[in-house]
PDB file of C-alpha atoms in Angstrom:
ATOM      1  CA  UNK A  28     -71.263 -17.661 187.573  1.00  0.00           C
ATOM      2  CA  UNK A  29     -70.182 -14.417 189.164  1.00  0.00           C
ATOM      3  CA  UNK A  30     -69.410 -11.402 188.236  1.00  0.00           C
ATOM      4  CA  UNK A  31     -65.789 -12.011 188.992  1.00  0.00           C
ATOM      5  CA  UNK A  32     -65.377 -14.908 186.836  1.00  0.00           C
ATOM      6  CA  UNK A  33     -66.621 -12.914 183.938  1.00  0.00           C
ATOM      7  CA  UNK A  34     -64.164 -10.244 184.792  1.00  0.00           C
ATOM      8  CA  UNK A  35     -61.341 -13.016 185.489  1.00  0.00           C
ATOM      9  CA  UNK A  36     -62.321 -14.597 181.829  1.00  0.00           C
ATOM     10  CA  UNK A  37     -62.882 -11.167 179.754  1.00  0.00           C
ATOM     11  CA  UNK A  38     -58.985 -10.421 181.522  1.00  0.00           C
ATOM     12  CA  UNK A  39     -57.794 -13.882 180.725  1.00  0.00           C
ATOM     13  CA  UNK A  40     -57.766 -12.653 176.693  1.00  0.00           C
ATOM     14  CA  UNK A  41     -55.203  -9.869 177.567  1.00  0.00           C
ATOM     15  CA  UNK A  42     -53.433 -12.138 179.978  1.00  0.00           C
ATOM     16  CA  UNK A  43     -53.102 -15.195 177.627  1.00  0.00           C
ATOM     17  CA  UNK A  44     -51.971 -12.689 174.419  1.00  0.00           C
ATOM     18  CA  UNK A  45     -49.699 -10.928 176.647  1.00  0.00           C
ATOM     19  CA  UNK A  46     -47.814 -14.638 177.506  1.00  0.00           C
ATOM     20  CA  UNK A  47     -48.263 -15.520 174.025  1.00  0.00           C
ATOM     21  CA  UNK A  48     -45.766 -11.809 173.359  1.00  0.00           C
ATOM     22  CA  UNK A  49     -43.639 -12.495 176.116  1.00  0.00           C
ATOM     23  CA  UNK A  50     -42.828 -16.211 175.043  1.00  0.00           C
ATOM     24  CA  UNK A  51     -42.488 -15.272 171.553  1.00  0.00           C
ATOM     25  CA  UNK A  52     -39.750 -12.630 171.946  1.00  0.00           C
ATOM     26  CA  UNK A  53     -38.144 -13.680 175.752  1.00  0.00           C
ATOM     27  CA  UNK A  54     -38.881 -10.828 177.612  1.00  0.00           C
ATOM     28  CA  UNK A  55     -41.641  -9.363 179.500  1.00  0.00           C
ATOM     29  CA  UNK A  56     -44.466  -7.112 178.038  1.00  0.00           C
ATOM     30  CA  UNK A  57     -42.670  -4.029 179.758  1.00  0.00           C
ATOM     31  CA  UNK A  58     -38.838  -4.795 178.279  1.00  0.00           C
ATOM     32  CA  UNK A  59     -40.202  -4.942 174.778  1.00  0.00           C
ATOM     33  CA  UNK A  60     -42.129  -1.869 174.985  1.00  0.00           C
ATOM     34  CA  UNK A  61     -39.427  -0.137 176.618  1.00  0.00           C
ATOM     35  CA  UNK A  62     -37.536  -1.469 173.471  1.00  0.00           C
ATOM     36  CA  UNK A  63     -39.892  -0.901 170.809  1.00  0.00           C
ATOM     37  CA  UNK A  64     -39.703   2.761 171.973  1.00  0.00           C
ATOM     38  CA  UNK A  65     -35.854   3.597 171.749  1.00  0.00           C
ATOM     39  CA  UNK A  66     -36.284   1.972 168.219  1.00  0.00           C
ATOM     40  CA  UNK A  67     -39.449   1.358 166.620  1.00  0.00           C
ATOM     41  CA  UNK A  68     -37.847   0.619 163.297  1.00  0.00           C
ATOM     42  CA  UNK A  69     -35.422  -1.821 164.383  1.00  0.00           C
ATOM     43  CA  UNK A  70     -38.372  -4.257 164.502  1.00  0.00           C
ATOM     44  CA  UNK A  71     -41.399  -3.074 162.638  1.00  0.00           C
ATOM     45  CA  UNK A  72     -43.045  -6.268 164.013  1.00  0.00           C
ATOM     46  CA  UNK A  73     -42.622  -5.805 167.313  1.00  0.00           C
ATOM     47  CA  UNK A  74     -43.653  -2.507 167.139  1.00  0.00           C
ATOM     48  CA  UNK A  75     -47.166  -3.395 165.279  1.00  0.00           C
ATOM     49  CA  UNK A  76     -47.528  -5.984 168.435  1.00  0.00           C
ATOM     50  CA  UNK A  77     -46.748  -3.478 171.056  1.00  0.00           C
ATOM     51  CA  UNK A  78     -48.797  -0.830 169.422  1.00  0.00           C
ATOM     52  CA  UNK A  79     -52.035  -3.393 169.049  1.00  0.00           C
ATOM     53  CA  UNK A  80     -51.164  -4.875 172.441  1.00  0.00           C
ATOM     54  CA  UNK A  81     -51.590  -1.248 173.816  1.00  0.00           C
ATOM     55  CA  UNK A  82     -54.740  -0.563 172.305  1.00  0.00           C
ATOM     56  CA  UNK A  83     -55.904  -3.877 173.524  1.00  0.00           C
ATOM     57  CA  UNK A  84     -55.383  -2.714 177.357  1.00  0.00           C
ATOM     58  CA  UNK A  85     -57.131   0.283 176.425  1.00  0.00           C
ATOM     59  CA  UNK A  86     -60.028  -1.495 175.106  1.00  0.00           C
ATOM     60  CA  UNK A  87     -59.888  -3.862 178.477  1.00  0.00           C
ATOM     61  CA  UNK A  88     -59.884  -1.106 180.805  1.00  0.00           C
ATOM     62  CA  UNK A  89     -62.956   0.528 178.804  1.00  0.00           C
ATOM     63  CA  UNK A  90     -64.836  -2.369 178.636  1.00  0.00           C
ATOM     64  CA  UNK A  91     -64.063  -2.750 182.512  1.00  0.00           C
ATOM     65  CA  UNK A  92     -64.908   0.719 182.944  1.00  0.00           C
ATOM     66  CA  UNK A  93     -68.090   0.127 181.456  1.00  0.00           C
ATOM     67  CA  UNK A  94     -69.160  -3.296 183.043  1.00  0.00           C
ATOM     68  CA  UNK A  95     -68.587  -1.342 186.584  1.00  0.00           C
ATOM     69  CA  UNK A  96     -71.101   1.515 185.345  1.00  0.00           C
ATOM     70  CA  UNK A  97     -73.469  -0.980 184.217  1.00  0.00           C
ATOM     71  CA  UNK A  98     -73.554  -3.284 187.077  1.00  0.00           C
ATOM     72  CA  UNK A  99     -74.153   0.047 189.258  1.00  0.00           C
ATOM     73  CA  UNK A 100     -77.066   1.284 187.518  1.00  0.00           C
ATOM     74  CA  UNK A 101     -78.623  -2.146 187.379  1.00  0.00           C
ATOM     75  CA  UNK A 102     -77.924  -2.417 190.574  1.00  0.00           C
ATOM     76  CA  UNK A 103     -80.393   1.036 191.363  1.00  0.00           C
ATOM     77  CA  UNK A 104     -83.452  -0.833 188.803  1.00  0.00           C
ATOM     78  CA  UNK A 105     -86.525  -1.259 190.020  1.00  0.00           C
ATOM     79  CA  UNK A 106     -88.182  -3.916 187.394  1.00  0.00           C
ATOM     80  CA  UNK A 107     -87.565  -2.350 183.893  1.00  0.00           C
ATOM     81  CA  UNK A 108     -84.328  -1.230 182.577  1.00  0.00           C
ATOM     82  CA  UNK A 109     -84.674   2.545 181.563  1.00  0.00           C
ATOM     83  CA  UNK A 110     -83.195   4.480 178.798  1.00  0.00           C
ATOM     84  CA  UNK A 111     -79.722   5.560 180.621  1.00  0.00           C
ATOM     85  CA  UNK A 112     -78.756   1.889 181.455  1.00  0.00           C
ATOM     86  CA  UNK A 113     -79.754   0.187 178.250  1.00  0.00           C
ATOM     87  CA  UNK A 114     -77.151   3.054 176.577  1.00  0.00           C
ATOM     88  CA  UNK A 115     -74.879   1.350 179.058  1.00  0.00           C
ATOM     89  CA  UNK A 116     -75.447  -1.870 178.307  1.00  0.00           C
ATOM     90  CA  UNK A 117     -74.778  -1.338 174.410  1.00  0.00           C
ATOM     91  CA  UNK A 118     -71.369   0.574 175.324  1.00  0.00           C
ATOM     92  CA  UNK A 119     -70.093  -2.827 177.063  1.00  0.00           C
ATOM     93  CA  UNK A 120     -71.647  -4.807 174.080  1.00  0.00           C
ATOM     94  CA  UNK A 121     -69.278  -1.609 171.643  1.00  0.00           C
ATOM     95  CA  UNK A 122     -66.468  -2.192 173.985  1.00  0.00           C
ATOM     96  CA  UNK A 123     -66.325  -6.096 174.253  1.00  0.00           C
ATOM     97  CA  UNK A 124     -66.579  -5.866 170.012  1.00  0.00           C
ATOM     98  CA  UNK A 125     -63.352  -3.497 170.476  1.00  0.00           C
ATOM     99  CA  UNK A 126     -61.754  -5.118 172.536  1.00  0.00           C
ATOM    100  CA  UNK A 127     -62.006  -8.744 170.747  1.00  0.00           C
ATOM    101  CA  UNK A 128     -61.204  -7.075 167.672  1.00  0.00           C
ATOM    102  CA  UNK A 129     -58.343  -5.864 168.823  1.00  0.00           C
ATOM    103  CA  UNK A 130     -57.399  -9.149 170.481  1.00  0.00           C
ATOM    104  CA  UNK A 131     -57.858 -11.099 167.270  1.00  0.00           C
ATOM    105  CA  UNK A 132     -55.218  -8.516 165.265  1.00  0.00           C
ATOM    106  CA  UNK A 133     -52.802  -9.471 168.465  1.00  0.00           C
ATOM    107  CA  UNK A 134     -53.614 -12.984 167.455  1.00  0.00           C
ATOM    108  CA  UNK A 135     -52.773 -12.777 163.734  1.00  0.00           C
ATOM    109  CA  UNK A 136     -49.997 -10.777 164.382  1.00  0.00           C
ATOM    110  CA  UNK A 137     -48.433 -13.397 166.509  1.00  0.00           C
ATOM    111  CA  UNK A 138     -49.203 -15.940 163.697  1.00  0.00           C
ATOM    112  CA  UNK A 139     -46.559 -16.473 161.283  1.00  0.00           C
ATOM    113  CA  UNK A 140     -48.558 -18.745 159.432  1.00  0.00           C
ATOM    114  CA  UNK A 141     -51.925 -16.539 159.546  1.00  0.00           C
ATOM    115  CA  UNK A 142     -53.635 -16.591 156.681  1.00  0.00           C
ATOM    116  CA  UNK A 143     -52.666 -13.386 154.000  1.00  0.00           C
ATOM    117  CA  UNK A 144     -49.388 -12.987 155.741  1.00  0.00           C
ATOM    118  CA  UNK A 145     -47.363 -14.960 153.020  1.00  0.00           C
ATOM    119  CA  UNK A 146     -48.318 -13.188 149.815  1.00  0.00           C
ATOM    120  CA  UNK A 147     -46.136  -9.943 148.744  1.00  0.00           C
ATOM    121  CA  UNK A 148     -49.447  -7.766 148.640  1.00  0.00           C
ATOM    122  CA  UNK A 149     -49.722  -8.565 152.289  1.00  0.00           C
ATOM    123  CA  UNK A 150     -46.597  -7.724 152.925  1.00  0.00           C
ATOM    124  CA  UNK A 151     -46.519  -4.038 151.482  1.00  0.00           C
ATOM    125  CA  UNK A 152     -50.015  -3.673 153.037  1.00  0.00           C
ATOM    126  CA  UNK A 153     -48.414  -4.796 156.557  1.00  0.00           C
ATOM    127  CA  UNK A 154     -45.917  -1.957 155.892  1.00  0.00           C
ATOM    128  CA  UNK A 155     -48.516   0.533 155.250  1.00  0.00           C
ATOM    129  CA  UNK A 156     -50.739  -0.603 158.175  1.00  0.00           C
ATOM    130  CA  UNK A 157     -51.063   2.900 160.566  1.00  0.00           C
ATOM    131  CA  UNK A 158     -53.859   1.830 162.902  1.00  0.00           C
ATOM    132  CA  UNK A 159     -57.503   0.798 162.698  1.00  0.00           C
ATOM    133  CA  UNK A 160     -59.524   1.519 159.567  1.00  0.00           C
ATOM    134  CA  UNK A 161     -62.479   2.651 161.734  1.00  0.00           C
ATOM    135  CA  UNK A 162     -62.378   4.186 165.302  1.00  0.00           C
ATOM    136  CA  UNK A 163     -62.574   1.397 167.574  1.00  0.00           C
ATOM    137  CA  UNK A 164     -63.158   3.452 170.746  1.00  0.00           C
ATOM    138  CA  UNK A 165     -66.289   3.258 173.024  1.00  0.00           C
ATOM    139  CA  UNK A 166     -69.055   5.857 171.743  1.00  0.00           C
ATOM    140  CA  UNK A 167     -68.767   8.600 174.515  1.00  0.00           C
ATOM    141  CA  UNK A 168     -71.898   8.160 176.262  1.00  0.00           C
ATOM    142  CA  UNK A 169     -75.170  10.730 174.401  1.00  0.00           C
ATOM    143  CA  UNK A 170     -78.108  11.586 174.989  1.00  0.00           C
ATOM    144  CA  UNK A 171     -81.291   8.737 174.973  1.00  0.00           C
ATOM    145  CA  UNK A 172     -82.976   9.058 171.238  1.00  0.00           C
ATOM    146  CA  UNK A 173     -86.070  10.224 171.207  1.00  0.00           C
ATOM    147  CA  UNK A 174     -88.628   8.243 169.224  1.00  0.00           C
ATOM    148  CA  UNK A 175     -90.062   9.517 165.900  1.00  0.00           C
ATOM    149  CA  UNK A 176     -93.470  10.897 166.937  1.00  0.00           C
ATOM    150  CA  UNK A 177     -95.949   8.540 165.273  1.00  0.00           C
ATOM    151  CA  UNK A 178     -97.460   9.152 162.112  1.00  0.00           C
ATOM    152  CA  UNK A 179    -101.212  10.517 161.377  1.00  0.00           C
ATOM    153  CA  UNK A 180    -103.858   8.990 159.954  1.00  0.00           C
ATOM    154  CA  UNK A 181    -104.250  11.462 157.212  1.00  0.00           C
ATOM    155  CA  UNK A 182    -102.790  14.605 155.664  1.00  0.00           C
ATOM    156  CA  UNK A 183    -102.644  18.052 157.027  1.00  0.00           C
ATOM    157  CA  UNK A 184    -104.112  20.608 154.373  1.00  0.00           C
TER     158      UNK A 184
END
């Protein structure tokens, strides 16, 4: 496998959800967001879709973003993978969780039938819903930890 088909597969999830939107309400991704934006109330559903749909793009183009500097620094590895590049290795693992989280509210959004969407409590929590509970950007890359110095055999008097 090469490293385009990953990137053609990891793209496929925005490609196939994006469809999946433009199917369910005829017209392409750009119309509706166009139309979500002169009236976001007129269809609060549309405009939870467009807003998760966004932040799914987002997440794409980070975890892209990330794969790139990843494949670079591997790319400059001798044998062993230092410090820098494993930190860049667990940002692409942070953004492909992001990202498929993200995907799979675009998924249950676009489910009528999705489980928790039929109940009145739902409902009223739907209307509340503002955004993620927890920041689902990519950590901005930070300094390598430094390990705890290991401990002594006995105790300093």
């Amino acid at each position: 496998m090469s490293d385009d088909d990953i990137s053609d597969g990891a793209e496929d999830v925005v490609g196939v959800l994006t469809a999946q939107i433009e199917k369910r309400f005829a017209m392409g991704i750009g119309q509706l967001k166009s139309e979500v934006s002169l009236a976001p109330a007129a269809d609060p559903e549309a405009t939870d879709i467009v807003k998760w749909h966004s932040l799914l793009v987002a997440s794409q183009t980070a975890l892209d973003q990330a794969e790139d500097a990843l494949l670079a620094a591997l790319e400059t590895q001798p044998s062993e993978v230092d410090d820098p590049t494993m930190d860049l290795a667990h940002r692409v693992n942070t953004s492909v969780t992001a990202r498929d989280g993200r995907a799979l509210v675009v998924r249950w959004l676009l489910d009528p039938d999705a489980p928790g969407k039929k109940d009145p409590a739902a409902e009223q929590l739907a209307r509340a819903r503002r955004g993620p509970a927890v920041p689902t950007s990519a950590p901005a890359p930070g300094p390598a930890q430094v390990p705890a110095p290991p401990a002594g055999r006995g105790m300093a008097r």
